[in-house]
């Protein structure tokens, strides 16, 4: 890939993710929190500038002016007439070489491979109805977004929904935010140690976390794939919060009323769609982890 093609790809990537990074920066400049979108930049630690940065992924020989700038990133090396077949063999340039990555990235890839292949092996479970968000505010007078957003049904109505339904959350990073009163109501006790054993592809948080694994494997992951995972995470986050107990109408979000049969049916239908969208992204990430660990 020569310099003009590389710069065009990088520009297209920046313009795509600017739809999210630009508004986030502007809200941050104004000191204006957002109960839905801030999560994508706070819970997930990838900075906007890094999301905007472009990497080609493995097997792409970068030539021409500016290619040497990639040598500051882990896993890139110069080629001196020994590029791989099909990627400009015989040319001088810079390439991402999985064999050249530091051990820390190889260790991360090993864990991500175990987690994603285990997740792939299971059938999606679609009956949680997003109750993890309700369990996070159960019997508390300090809901997480209480400073900016009220509860649709009030505290008592929210508690009644939790008490009327079974909670089946399998995701450790959702379960750890349950209130003390809600935690015993969950059918499972997810821990970091049991994460590989419990993660399943219907879980909204497992689907959003494909973005986390994509950026944690950077720069091995093509930036277009990172952006695909981010776009999916953003759509999933919207459903996650629309199905939550919070009243988000002032922010332009209509509720998915999971306390009703119709709302639960709507949630399951959307959840199944996200699980299907996640499958090819998960497969591509698994392929990259295999490159990094063999």
PDB file of C-alpha atoms in Angstrom:
ATOM      1  CA  UNK A   1       0.000   0.000   0.000  1.00  0.00           C
ATOM      2  CA  UNK A   2       1.617   3.240  -1.122  1.00  0.00           C
ATOM      3  CA  UNK A   3       1.386   6.571   0.678  1.00  0.00           C
ATOM      4  CA  UNK A   4      -1.657   8.012  -1.179  1.00  0.00           C
ATOM      5  CA  UNK A   5      -3.702   4.837  -0.652  1.00  0.00           C
ATOM      6  CA  UNK A   6      -2.647   4.661   2.990  1.00  0.00           C
ATOM      7  CA  UNK A   7      -3.586   8.289   3.635  1.00  0.00           C
ATOM      8  CA  UNK A   8      -6.953   7.821   1.952  1.00  0.00           C
ATOM      9  CA  UNK A   9      -7.727   4.811   4.159  1.00  0.00           C
ATOM     10  CA  UNK A  10      -6.633   6.682   7.274  1.00  0.00           C
ATOM     11  CA  UNK A  11      -8.741   9.715   6.339  1.00  0.00           C
ATOM     12  CA  UNK A  12     -11.830   7.579   5.688  1.00  0.00           C
ATOM     13  CA  UNK A  13     -11.377   5.893   9.059  1.00  0.00           C
ATOM     14  CA  UNK A  14     -11.016   9.219  10.911  1.00  0.00           C
ATOM     15  CA  UNK A  15     -14.092  10.631   9.218  1.00  0.00           C
ATOM     16  CA  UNK A  16     -16.119   7.556  10.114  1.00  0.00           C
ATOM     17  CA  UNK A  17     -15.302   7.526  13.835  1.00  0.00           C
ATOM     18  CA  UNK A  18     -15.532  11.332  14.081  1.00  0.00           C
ATOM     19  CA  UNK A  19     -19.316  10.833  14.161  1.00  0.00           C
ATOM     20  CA  UNK A  20     -18.749   9.603  17.741  1.00  0.00           C
ATOM     21  CA  UNK A  21     -15.495  11.209  18.854  1.00  0.00           C
ATOM     22  CA  UNK A  22     -16.464  14.713  17.730  1.00  0.00           C
ATOM     23  CA  UNK A  23     -19.688  14.984  19.782  1.00  0.00           C
ATOM     24  CA  UNK A  24     -17.943  13.363  22.753  1.00  0.00           C
ATOM     25  CA  UNK A  25     -15.178  15.964  22.717  1.00  0.00           C
ATOM     26  CA  UNK A  26     -17.711  18.759  22.408  1.00  0.00           C
ATOM     27  CA  UNK A  27     -19.757  17.476  25.353  1.00  0.00           C
ATOM     28  CA  UNK A  28     -16.593  17.113  27.403  1.00  0.00           C
ATOM     29  CA  UNK A  29     -15.573  20.680  26.517  1.00  0.00           C
ATOM     30  CA  UNK A  30     -18.959  21.906  27.761  1.00  0.00           C
ATOM     31  CA  UNK A  31     -18.821  19.719  30.876  1.00  0.00           C
ATOM     32  CA  UNK A  32     -22.031  18.028  29.751  1.00  0.00           C
ATOM     33  CA  UNK A  33     -22.336  14.344  30.772  1.00  0.00           C
ATOM     34  CA  UNK A  34     -24.379  11.954  28.659  1.00  0.00           C
ATOM     35  CA  UNK A  35     -25.968   8.892  30.333  1.00  0.00           C
ATOM     36  CA  UNK A  36     -25.794   6.782  27.163  1.00  0.00           C
ATOM     37  CA  UNK A  37     -22.723   7.705  25.123  1.00  0.00           C
ATOM     38  CA  UNK A  38     -20.151   8.568  27.800  1.00  0.00           C
ATOM     39  CA  UNK A  39     -19.953   4.853  28.622  1.00  0.00           C
ATOM     40  CA  UNK A  40     -18.206   4.196  25.306  1.00  0.00           C
ATOM     41  CA  UNK A  41     -15.337   6.477  26.334  1.00  0.00           C
ATOM     42  CA  UNK A  42     -15.210   6.001  30.110  1.00  0.00           C
ATOM     43  CA  UNK A  43     -15.975   2.348  30.825  1.00  0.00           C
ATOM     44  CA  UNK A  44     -13.998   1.574  27.677  1.00  0.00           C
ATOM     45  CA  UNK A  45     -10.608   3.183  28.149  1.00  0.00           C
ATOM     46  CA  UNK A  46      -9.610   3.694  24.516  1.00  0.00           C
ATOM     47  CA  UNK A  47      -9.038   7.414  24.043  1.00  0.00           C
ATOM     48  CA  UNK A  48     -10.736   9.176  21.113  1.00  0.00           C
ATOM     49  CA  UNK A  49      -7.353  10.011  19.563  1.00  0.00           C
ATOM     50  CA  UNK A  50      -6.417   6.324  19.551  1.00  0.00           C
ATOM     51  CA  UNK A  51      -9.774   5.327  18.082  1.00  0.00           C
ATOM     52  CA  UNK A  52      -9.092   7.797  15.265  1.00  0.00           C
ATOM     53  CA  UNK A  53      -5.621   6.417  14.572  1.00  0.00           C
ATOM     54  CA  UNK A  54      -5.371   4.066  11.614  1.00  0.00           C
ATOM     55  CA  UNK A  55      -3.552   0.730  11.396  1.00  0.00           C
ATOM     56  CA  UNK A  56      -3.727  -1.652   8.418  1.00  0.00           C
ATOM     57  CA  UNK A  57      -3.470  -4.923  10.343  1.00  0.00           C
ATOM     58  CA  UNK A  58      -1.193  -7.864   9.477  1.00  0.00           C
ATOM     59  CA  UNK A  59       0.002  -8.646   5.965  1.00  0.00           C
ATOM     60  CA  UNK A  60      -0.047  -5.135   4.497  1.00  0.00           C
ATOM     61  CA  UNK A  61       3.288  -3.766   3.277  1.00  0.00           C
ATOM     62  CA  UNK A  62       3.392  -0.002   3.714  1.00  0.00           C
ATOM     63  CA  UNK A  63       5.626   1.844   1.255  1.00  0.00           C
ATOM     64  CA  UNK A  64       6.418   5.421   0.387  1.00  0.00           C
ATOM     65  CA  UNK A  65       6.687   8.579   2.450  1.00  0.00           C
ATOM     66  CA  UNK A  66       5.586   8.293   6.058  1.00  0.00           C
ATOM     67  CA  UNK A  67       5.658   4.504   6.303  1.00  0.00           C
ATOM     68  CA  UNK A  68       8.493   4.693   8.843  1.00  0.00           C
ATOM     69  CA  UNK A  69       6.151   6.469  11.291  1.00  0.00           C
ATOM     70  CA  UNK A  70       4.526   3.114  12.020  1.00  0.00           C
ATOM     71  CA  UNK A  71       7.807   1.809  13.459  1.00  0.00           C
ATOM     72  CA  UNK A  72       6.945   3.597  16.728  1.00  0.00           C
ATOM     73  CA  UNK A  73       4.068   1.125  17.230  1.00  0.00           C
ATOM     74  CA  UNK A  74       4.565  -2.384  18.625  1.00  0.00           C
ATOM     75  CA  UNK A  75       4.869  -5.198  16.106  1.00  0.00           C
ATOM     76  CA  UNK A  76       5.939  -3.154  13.084  1.00  0.00           C
ATOM     77  CA  UNK A  77       9.280  -3.789  11.418  1.00  0.00           C
ATOM     78  CA  UNK A  78      11.140  -2.793   8.313  1.00  0.00           C
ATOM     79  CA  UNK A  79      11.317  -5.112   5.354  1.00  0.00           C
ATOM     80  CA  UNK A  80      14.440  -5.169   3.246  1.00  0.00           C
ATOM     81  CA  UNK A  81      13.467  -7.049   0.165  1.00  0.00           C
ATOM     82  CA  UNK A  82      11.918  -9.859   2.226  1.00  0.00           C
ATOM     83  CA  UNK A  83       8.249  -8.962   2.472  1.00  0.00           C
ATOM     84  CA  UNK A  84       5.819 -11.911   2.584  1.00  0.00           C
ATOM     85  CA  UNK A  85       4.415 -13.368  -0.614  1.00  0.00           C
ATOM     86  CA  UNK A  86       1.307 -11.541  -1.726  1.00  0.00           C
ATOM     87  CA  UNK A  87       2.197  -8.421   0.252  1.00  0.00           C
ATOM     88  CA  UNK A  88       4.843  -6.878  -1.930  1.00  0.00           C
ATOM     89  CA  UNK A  89       7.562  -9.503  -1.612  1.00  0.00           C
ATOM     90  CA  UNK A  90      10.882  -8.050  -2.607  1.00  0.00           C
ATOM     91  CA  UNK A  91       9.893  -4.462  -1.743  1.00  0.00           C
ATOM     92  CA  UNK A  92      11.301  -2.273   0.995  1.00  0.00           C
ATOM     93  CA  UNK A  93       8.792  -0.878   3.443  1.00  0.00           C
ATOM     94  CA  UNK A  94       7.171  -1.363   6.840  1.00  0.00           C
ATOM     95  CA  UNK A  95       4.846  -4.171   7.853  1.00  0.00           C
ATOM     96  CA  UNK A  96       3.040  -5.360  10.966  1.00  0.00           C
ATOM     97  CA  UNK A  97       4.597  -8.696  11.845  1.00  0.00           C
ATOM     98  CA  UNK A  98       2.729 -10.888  14.401  1.00  0.00           C
ATOM     99  CA  UNK A  99       6.040 -12.528  15.277  1.00  0.00           C
ATOM    100  CA  UNK A 100       7.426  -9.163  16.402  1.00  0.00           C
ATOM    101  CA  UNK A 101       4.769  -8.237  18.967  1.00  0.00           C
ATOM    102  CA  UNK A 102       5.782  -7.831  22.627  1.00  0.00           C
ATOM    103  CA  UNK A 103       4.922 -10.555  25.128  1.00  0.00           C
ATOM    104  CA  UNK A 104       2.234  -8.427  26.815  1.00  0.00           C
ATOM    105  CA  UNK A 105       0.240  -8.339  23.567  1.00  0.00           C
ATOM    106  CA  UNK A 106       0.751 -12.055  23.035  1.00  0.00           C
ATOM    107  CA  UNK A 107      -0.531 -12.726  26.559  1.00  0.00           C
ATOM    108  CA  UNK A 108      -3.610 -10.565  25.940  1.00  0.00           C
ATOM    109  CA  UNK A 109      -4.228 -12.386  22.672  1.00  0.00           C
ATOM    110  CA  UNK A 110      -4.087 -15.726  24.459  1.00  0.00           C
ATOM    111  CA  UNK A 111      -6.786 -14.712  26.927  1.00  0.00           C
ATOM    112  CA  UNK A 112      -8.978 -13.128  24.235  1.00  0.00           C
ATOM    113  CA  UNK A 113      -8.668 -16.272  22.128  1.00  0.00           C
ATOM    114  CA  UNK A 114      -9.818 -18.484  25.002  1.00  0.00           C
ATOM    115  CA  UNK A 115     -12.691 -16.173  25.849  1.00  0.00           C
ATOM    116  CA  UNK A 116     -13.992 -15.642  22.323  1.00  0.00           C
ATOM    117  CA  UNK A 117     -13.715 -19.261  21.233  1.00  0.00           C
ATOM    118  CA  UNK A 118     -15.565 -20.328  24.389  1.00  0.00           C
ATOM    119  CA  UNK A 119     -18.248 -17.713  23.722  1.00  0.00           C
ATOM    120  CA  UNK A 120     -18.567 -18.876  20.118  1.00  0.00           C
ATOM    121  CA  UNK A 121     -19.155 -22.460  21.269  1.00  0.00           C
ATOM    122  CA  UNK A 122     -22.359 -21.586  23.139  1.00  0.00           C
ATOM    123  CA  UNK A 123     -25.890 -20.887  21.961  1.00  0.00           C
ATOM    124  CA  UNK A 124     -27.130 -17.333  22.599  1.00  0.00           C
ATOM    125  CA  UNK A 125     -29.219 -16.980  25.757  1.00  0.00           C
ATOM    126  CA  UNK A 126     -31.833 -14.284  25.126  1.00  0.00           C
ATOM    127  CA  UNK A 127     -33.959 -14.253  28.269  1.00  0.00           C
ATOM    128  CA  UNK A 128     -32.179 -11.723  30.481  1.00  0.00           C
ATOM    129  CA  UNK A 129     -34.314  -8.746  29.281  1.00  0.00           C
ATOM    130  CA  UNK A 130     -31.613  -6.284  30.317  1.00  0.00           C
ATOM    131  CA  UNK A 131     -32.406  -6.661  34.007  1.00  0.00           C
ATOM    132  CA  UNK A 132     -28.757  -6.052  34.903  1.00  0.00           C
ATOM    133  CA  UNK A 133     -29.385  -2.288  34.682  1.00  0.00           C
ATOM    134  CA  UNK A 134     -32.397  -2.627  36.963  1.00  0.00           C
ATOM    135  CA  UNK A 135     -30.355  -4.665  39.439  1.00  0.00           C
ATOM    136  CA  UNK A 136     -27.825  -1.833  39.592  1.00  0.00           C
ATOM    137  CA  UNK A 137     -30.448   0.501  41.095  1.00  0.00           C
ATOM    138  CA  UNK A 138     -32.442  -2.009  43.143  1.00  0.00           C
ATOM    139  CA  UNK A 139     -33.216  -0.748  46.641  1.00  0.00           C
ATOM    140  CA  UNK A 140     -30.805   2.163  46.483  1.00  0.00           C
ATOM    141  CA  UNK A 141     -31.383   5.874  46.820  1.00  0.00           C
ATOM    142  CA  UNK A 142     -28.267   6.631  44.759  1.00  0.00           C
ATOM    143  CA  UNK A 143     -28.809   5.322  41.204  1.00  0.00           C
ATOM    144  CA  UNK A 144     -25.740   5.589  38.988  1.00  0.00           C
ATOM    145  CA  UNK A 145     -27.219   8.231  36.670  1.00  0.00           C
ATOM    146  CA  UNK A 146     -29.399   9.804  39.330  1.00  0.00           C
ATOM    147  CA  UNK A 147     -27.757  13.219  39.049  1.00  0.00           C
ATOM    148  CA  UNK A 148     -28.945  13.654  35.461  1.00  0.00           C
ATOM    149  CA  UNK A 149     -31.654  11.069  34.804  1.00  0.00           C
ATOM    150  CA  UNK A 150     -34.651   9.871  36.809  1.00  0.00           C
ATOM    151  CA  UNK A 151     -36.252   6.449  36.951  1.00  0.00           C
ATOM    152  CA  UNK A 152     -39.216   5.824  34.626  1.00  0.00           C
ATOM    153  CA  UNK A 153     -41.212   3.936  37.242  1.00  0.00           C
ATOM    154  CA  UNK A 154     -39.770   5.580  40.330  1.00  0.00           C
ATOM    155  CA  UNK A 155     -37.795   3.701  42.975  1.00  0.00           C
ATOM    156  CA  UNK A 156     -40.691   1.574  44.199  1.00  0.00           C
ATOM    157  CA  UNK A 157     -41.871   0.636  40.707  1.00  0.00           C
ATOM    158  CA  UNK A 158     -38.316  -0.259  39.698  1.00  0.00           C
ATOM    159  CA  UNK A 159     -37.908  -2.517  42.725  1.00  0.00           C
ATOM    160  CA  UNK A 160     -41.205  -4.240  41.929  1.00  0.00           C
ATOM    161  CA  UNK A 161     -40.012  -5.082  38.402  1.00  0.00           C
ATOM    162  CA  UNK A 162     -36.819  -6.637  39.787  1.00  0.00           C
ATOM    163  CA  UNK A 163     -38.805  -8.646  42.317  1.00  0.00           C
ATOM    164  CA  UNK A 164     -41.293  -9.889  39.712  1.00  0.00           C
ATOM    165  CA  UNK A 165     -38.738 -11.423  37.326  1.00  0.00           C
ATOM    166  CA  UNK A 166     -35.804 -13.819  37.342  1.00  0.00           C
ATOM    167  CA  UNK A 167     -32.349 -12.287  36.871  1.00  0.00           C
ATOM    168  CA  UNK A 168     -29.935 -14.368  34.793  1.00  0.00           C
ATOM    169  CA  UNK A 169     -26.894 -12.172  34.221  1.00  0.00           C
ATOM    170  CA  UNK A 170     -23.775 -14.061  33.088  1.00  0.00           C
ATOM    171  CA  UNK A 171     -21.405 -11.103  32.651  1.00  0.00           C
ATOM    172  CA  UNK A 172     -18.988 -10.313  35.463  1.00  0.00           C
ATOM    173  CA  UNK A 173     -18.614  -6.636  34.552  1.00  0.00           C
ATOM    174  CA  UNK A 174     -22.356  -6.117  34.749  1.00  0.00           C
ATOM    175  CA  UNK A 175     -22.877  -8.262  37.835  1.00  0.00           C
ATOM    176  CA  UNK A 176     -20.181  -6.463  39.836  1.00  0.00           C
ATOM    177  CA  UNK A 177     -22.288  -3.277  39.737  1.00  0.00           C
ATOM    178  CA  UNK A 178     -25.397  -4.932  41.185  1.00  0.00           C
ATOM    179  CA  UNK A 179     -26.516  -3.433  44.470  1.00  0.00           C
ATOM    180  CA  UNK A 180     -25.906  -5.484  47.574  1.00  0.00           C
ATOM    181  CA  UNK A 181     -29.610  -6.299  47.744  1.00  0.00           C
ATOM    182  CA  UNK A 182     -29.781  -7.366  44.088  1.00  0.00           C
ATOM    183  CA  UNK A 183     -26.708  -9.612  43.892  1.00  0.00           C
ATOM    184  CA  UNK A 184     -28.301 -12.620  45.676  1.00  0.00           C
ATOM    185  CA  UNK A 185     -31.274 -12.487  43.288  1.00  0.00           C
ATOM    186  CA  UNK A 186     -29.061 -13.362  40.295  1.00  0.00           C
ATOM    187  CA  UNK A 187     -29.128 -17.013  39.220  1.00  0.00           C
ATOM    188  CA  UNK A 188     -25.344 -16.935  38.630  1.00  0.00           C
ATOM    189  CA  UNK A 189     -22.314 -15.614  40.501  1.00  0.00           C
ATOM    190  CA  UNK A 190     -20.032 -14.413  37.696  1.00  0.00           C
ATOM    191  CA  UNK A 191     -16.399 -13.822  38.650  1.00  0.00           C
ATOM    192  CA  UNK A 192     -13.292 -12.923  36.700  1.00  0.00           C
ATOM    193  CA  UNK A 193     -12.116 -16.500  37.164  1.00  0.00           C
ATOM    194  CA  UNK A 194     -15.336 -17.927  35.706  1.00  0.00           C
ATOM    195  CA  UNK A 195     -15.609 -15.441  32.831  1.00  0.00           C
ATOM    196  CA  UNK A 196     -14.415 -17.869  30.156  1.00  0.00           C
ATOM    197  CA  UNK A 197     -16.840 -20.504  31.472  1.00  0.00           C
ATOM    198  CA  UNK A 198     -19.899 -18.221  31.534  1.00  0.00           C
ATOM    199  CA  UNK A 199     -19.640 -15.742  28.663  1.00  0.00           C
ATOM    200  CA  UNK A 200     -22.289 -16.324  25.997  1.00  0.00           C
ATOM    201  CA  UNK A 201     -23.011 -14.637  22.654  1.00  0.00           C
ATOM    202  CA  UNK A 202     -26.495 -13.371  23.487  1.00  0.00           C
ATOM    203  CA  UNK A 203     -25.187 -11.130  26.263  1.00  0.00           C
ATOM    204  CA  UNK A 204     -25.292  -7.453  25.319  1.00  0.00           C
ATOM    205  CA  UNK A 205     -22.195  -6.686  27.367  1.00  0.00           C
ATOM    206  CA  UNK A 206     -20.227  -9.542  25.786  1.00  0.00           C
ATOM    207  CA  UNK A 207     -21.187  -8.128  22.404  1.00  0.00           C
ATOM    208  CA  UNK A 208     -20.135  -4.604  23.356  1.00  0.00           C
ATOM    209  CA  UNK A 209     -16.877  -6.001  24.706  1.00  0.00           C
ATOM    210  CA  UNK A 210     -15.816  -7.068  21.221  1.00  0.00           C
ATOM    211  CA  UNK A 211     -14.798  -3.435  20.903  1.00  0.00           C
ATOM    212  CA  UNK A 212     -12.654  -3.726  24.043  1.00  0.00           C
ATOM    213  CA  UNK A 213     -10.878  -6.816  22.744  1.00  0.00           C
ATOM    214  CA  UNK A 214     -10.350  -5.177  19.349  1.00  0.00           C
ATOM    215  CA  UNK A 215      -8.583  -2.141  20.782  1.00  0.00           C
ATOM    216  CA  UNK A 216      -6.652  -4.150  23.368  1.00  0.00           C
ATOM    217  CA  UNK A 217      -5.171  -6.142  20.480  1.00  0.00           C
ATOM    218  CA  UNK A 218      -4.181  -2.978  18.592  1.00  0.00           C
ATOM    219  CA  UNK A 219      -2.259  -2.412  16.420  1.00  0.00           C
ATOM    220  CA  UNK A 220      -2.759  -6.003  15.267  1.00  0.00           C
ATOM    221  CA  UNK A 221      -6.415  -5.325  14.425  1.00  0.00           C
ATOM    222  CA  UNK A 222      -7.200  -3.333  11.265  1.00  0.00           C
ATOM    223  CA  UNK A 223      -8.732  -0.027  12.319  1.00  0.00           C
ATOM    224  CA  UNK A 224     -11.754  -0.643  10.133  1.00  0.00           C
ATOM    225  CA  UNK A 225     -12.518  -3.723  12.260  1.00  0.00           C
ATOM    226  CA  UNK A 226     -12.061  -1.713  15.460  1.00  0.00           C
ATOM    227  CA  UNK A 227     -14.563   0.802  14.064  1.00  0.00           C
ATOM    228  CA  UNK A 228     -16.998  -1.982  13.132  1.00  0.00           C
ATOM    229  CA  UNK A 229     -16.840  -3.242  16.727  1.00  0.00           C
ATOM    230  CA  UNK A 230     -17.307   0.281  18.065  1.00  0.00           C
ATOM    231  CA  UNK A 231     -20.331   0.869  15.830  1.00  0.00           C
ATOM    232  CA  UNK A 232     -21.909  -2.356  17.089  1.00  0.00           C
ATOM    233  CA  UNK A 233     -21.123  -1.413  20.695  1.00  0.00           C
ATOM    234  CA  UNK A 234     -22.814   1.963  20.191  1.00  0.00           C
ATOM    235  CA  UNK A 235     -25.984   0.356  18.839  1.00  0.00           C
ATOM    236  CA  UNK A 236     -26.010  -2.206  21.646  1.00  0.00           C
ATOM    237  CA  UNK A 237     -25.456   0.506  24.244  1.00  0.00           C
ATOM    238  CA  UNK A 238     -28.528   2.328  22.953  1.00  0.00           C
ATOM    239  CA  UNK A 239     -30.701  -0.761  23.440  1.00  0.00           C
ATOM    240  CA  UNK A 240     -29.093  -1.426  26.819  1.00  0.00           C
ATOM    241  CA  UNK A 241     -30.126   1.992  28.085  1.00  0.00           C
ATOM    242  CA  UNK A 242     -33.509   2.162  26.353  1.00  0.00           C
ATOM    243  CA  UNK A 243     -34.373  -1.084  28.181  1.00  0.00           C
ATOM    244  CA  UNK A 244     -33.017   0.259  31.462  1.00  0.00           C
ATOM    245  CA  UNK A 245     -35.108   1.776  34.272  1.00  0.00           C
ATOM    246  CA  UNK A 246     -33.946   5.285  33.396  1.00  0.00           C
ATOM    247  CA  UNK A 247     -36.180   7.904  31.792  1.00  0.00           C
ATOM    248  CA  UNK A 248     -34.155   8.989  28.758  1.00  0.00           C
ATOM    249  CA  UNK A 249     -36.897  10.755  26.811  1.00  0.00           C
ATOM    250  CA  UNK A 250     -35.204  14.130  27.376  1.00  0.00           C
ATOM    251  CA  UNK A 251     -32.178  12.692  25.543  1.00  0.00           C
ATOM    252  CA  UNK A 252     -34.284  11.501  22.612  1.00  0.00           C
ATOM    253  CA  UNK A 253     -34.571   7.795  23.505  1.00  0.00           C
ATOM    254  CA  UNK A 254     -37.903   6.001  23.700  1.00  0.00           C
ATOM    255  CA  UNK A 255     -38.026   3.200  26.287  1.00  0.00           C
ATOM    256  CA  UNK A 256     -38.122  -0.508  25.603  1.00  0.00           C
ATOM    257  CA  UNK A 257     -40.573  -1.401  28.354  1.00  0.00           C
ATOM    258  CA  UNK A 258     -39.231  -4.769  29.448  1.00  0.00           C
ATOM    259  CA  UNK A 259     -41.769  -4.790  32.279  1.00  0.00           C
ATOM    260  CA  UNK A 260     -44.393  -5.610  29.606  1.00  0.00           C
ATOM    261  CA  UNK A 261     -44.731  -8.689  27.338  1.00  0.00           C
ATOM    262  CA  UNK A 262     -44.383  -6.529  24.214  1.00  0.00           C
ATOM    263  CA  UNK A 263     -41.293  -4.841  25.561  1.00  0.00           C
ATOM    264  CA  UNK A 264     -39.675  -8.158  26.378  1.00  0.00           C
ATOM    265  CA  UNK A 265     -40.438  -9.454  22.891  1.00  0.00           C
ATOM    266  CA  UNK A 266     -38.909  -6.318  21.358  1.00  0.00           C
ATOM    267  CA  UNK A 267     -35.825  -6.726  23.514  1.00  0.00           C
ATOM    268  CA  UNK A 268     -35.295 -10.376  22.582  1.00  0.00           C
ATOM    269  CA  UNK A 269     -35.703  -9.606  18.880  1.00  0.00           C
ATOM    270  CA  UNK A 270     -33.102  -6.821  19.027  1.00  0.00           C
ATOM    271  CA  UNK A 271     -30.796  -8.925  21.201  1.00  0.00           C
ATOM    272  CA  UNK A 272     -30.877 -11.766  18.657  1.00  0.00           C
ATOM    273  CA  UNK A 273     -30.066  -9.326  15.865  1.00  0.00           C
ATOM    274  CA  UNK A 274     -27.034  -8.021  17.728  1.00  0.00           C
ATOM    275  CA  UNK A 275     -25.821 -11.559  18.429  1.00  0.00           C
ATOM    276  CA  UNK A 276     -25.970 -12.276  14.686  1.00  0.00           C
ATOM    277  CA  UNK A 277     -24.093  -9.049  13.858  1.00  0.00           C
ATOM    278  CA  UNK A 278     -21.406  -9.948  16.376  1.00  0.00           C
ATOM    279  CA  UNK A 279     -20.621 -13.371  14.904  1.00  0.00           C
ATOM    280  CA  UNK A 280     -18.424 -12.301  11.954  1.00  0.00           C
ATOM    281  CA  UNK A 281     -16.635  -9.685  14.055  1.00  0.00           C
ATOM    282  CA  UNK A 282     -15.854 -12.286  16.709  1.00  0.00           C
ATOM    283  CA  UNK A 283     -14.557 -14.657  14.045  1.00  0.00           C
ATOM    284  CA  UNK A 284     -12.190 -12.023  12.662  1.00  0.00           C
ATOM    285  CA  UNK A 285     -10.862 -11.256  16.133  1.00  0.00           C
ATOM    286  CA  UNK A 286     -10.318 -14.956  16.784  1.00  0.00           C
ATOM    287  CA  UNK A 287      -8.330 -15.189  13.551  1.00  0.00           C
ATOM    288  CA  UNK A 288      -6.096 -12.332  14.671  1.00  0.00           C
ATOM    289  CA  UNK A 289      -5.525 -13.900  18.090  1.00  0.00           C
ATOM    290  CA  UNK A 290      -4.414 -17.074  16.338  1.00  0.00           C
ATOM    291  CA  UNK A 291      -1.867 -15.104  14.337  1.00  0.00           C
ATOM    292  CA  UNK A 292      -0.518 -13.563  17.531  1.00  0.00           C
ATOM    293  CA  UNK A 293      -0.258 -16.793  19.508  1.00  0.00           C
ATOM    294  CA  UNK A 294       1.205 -19.239  16.941  1.00  0.00           C
TER     295      UNK A 294
END
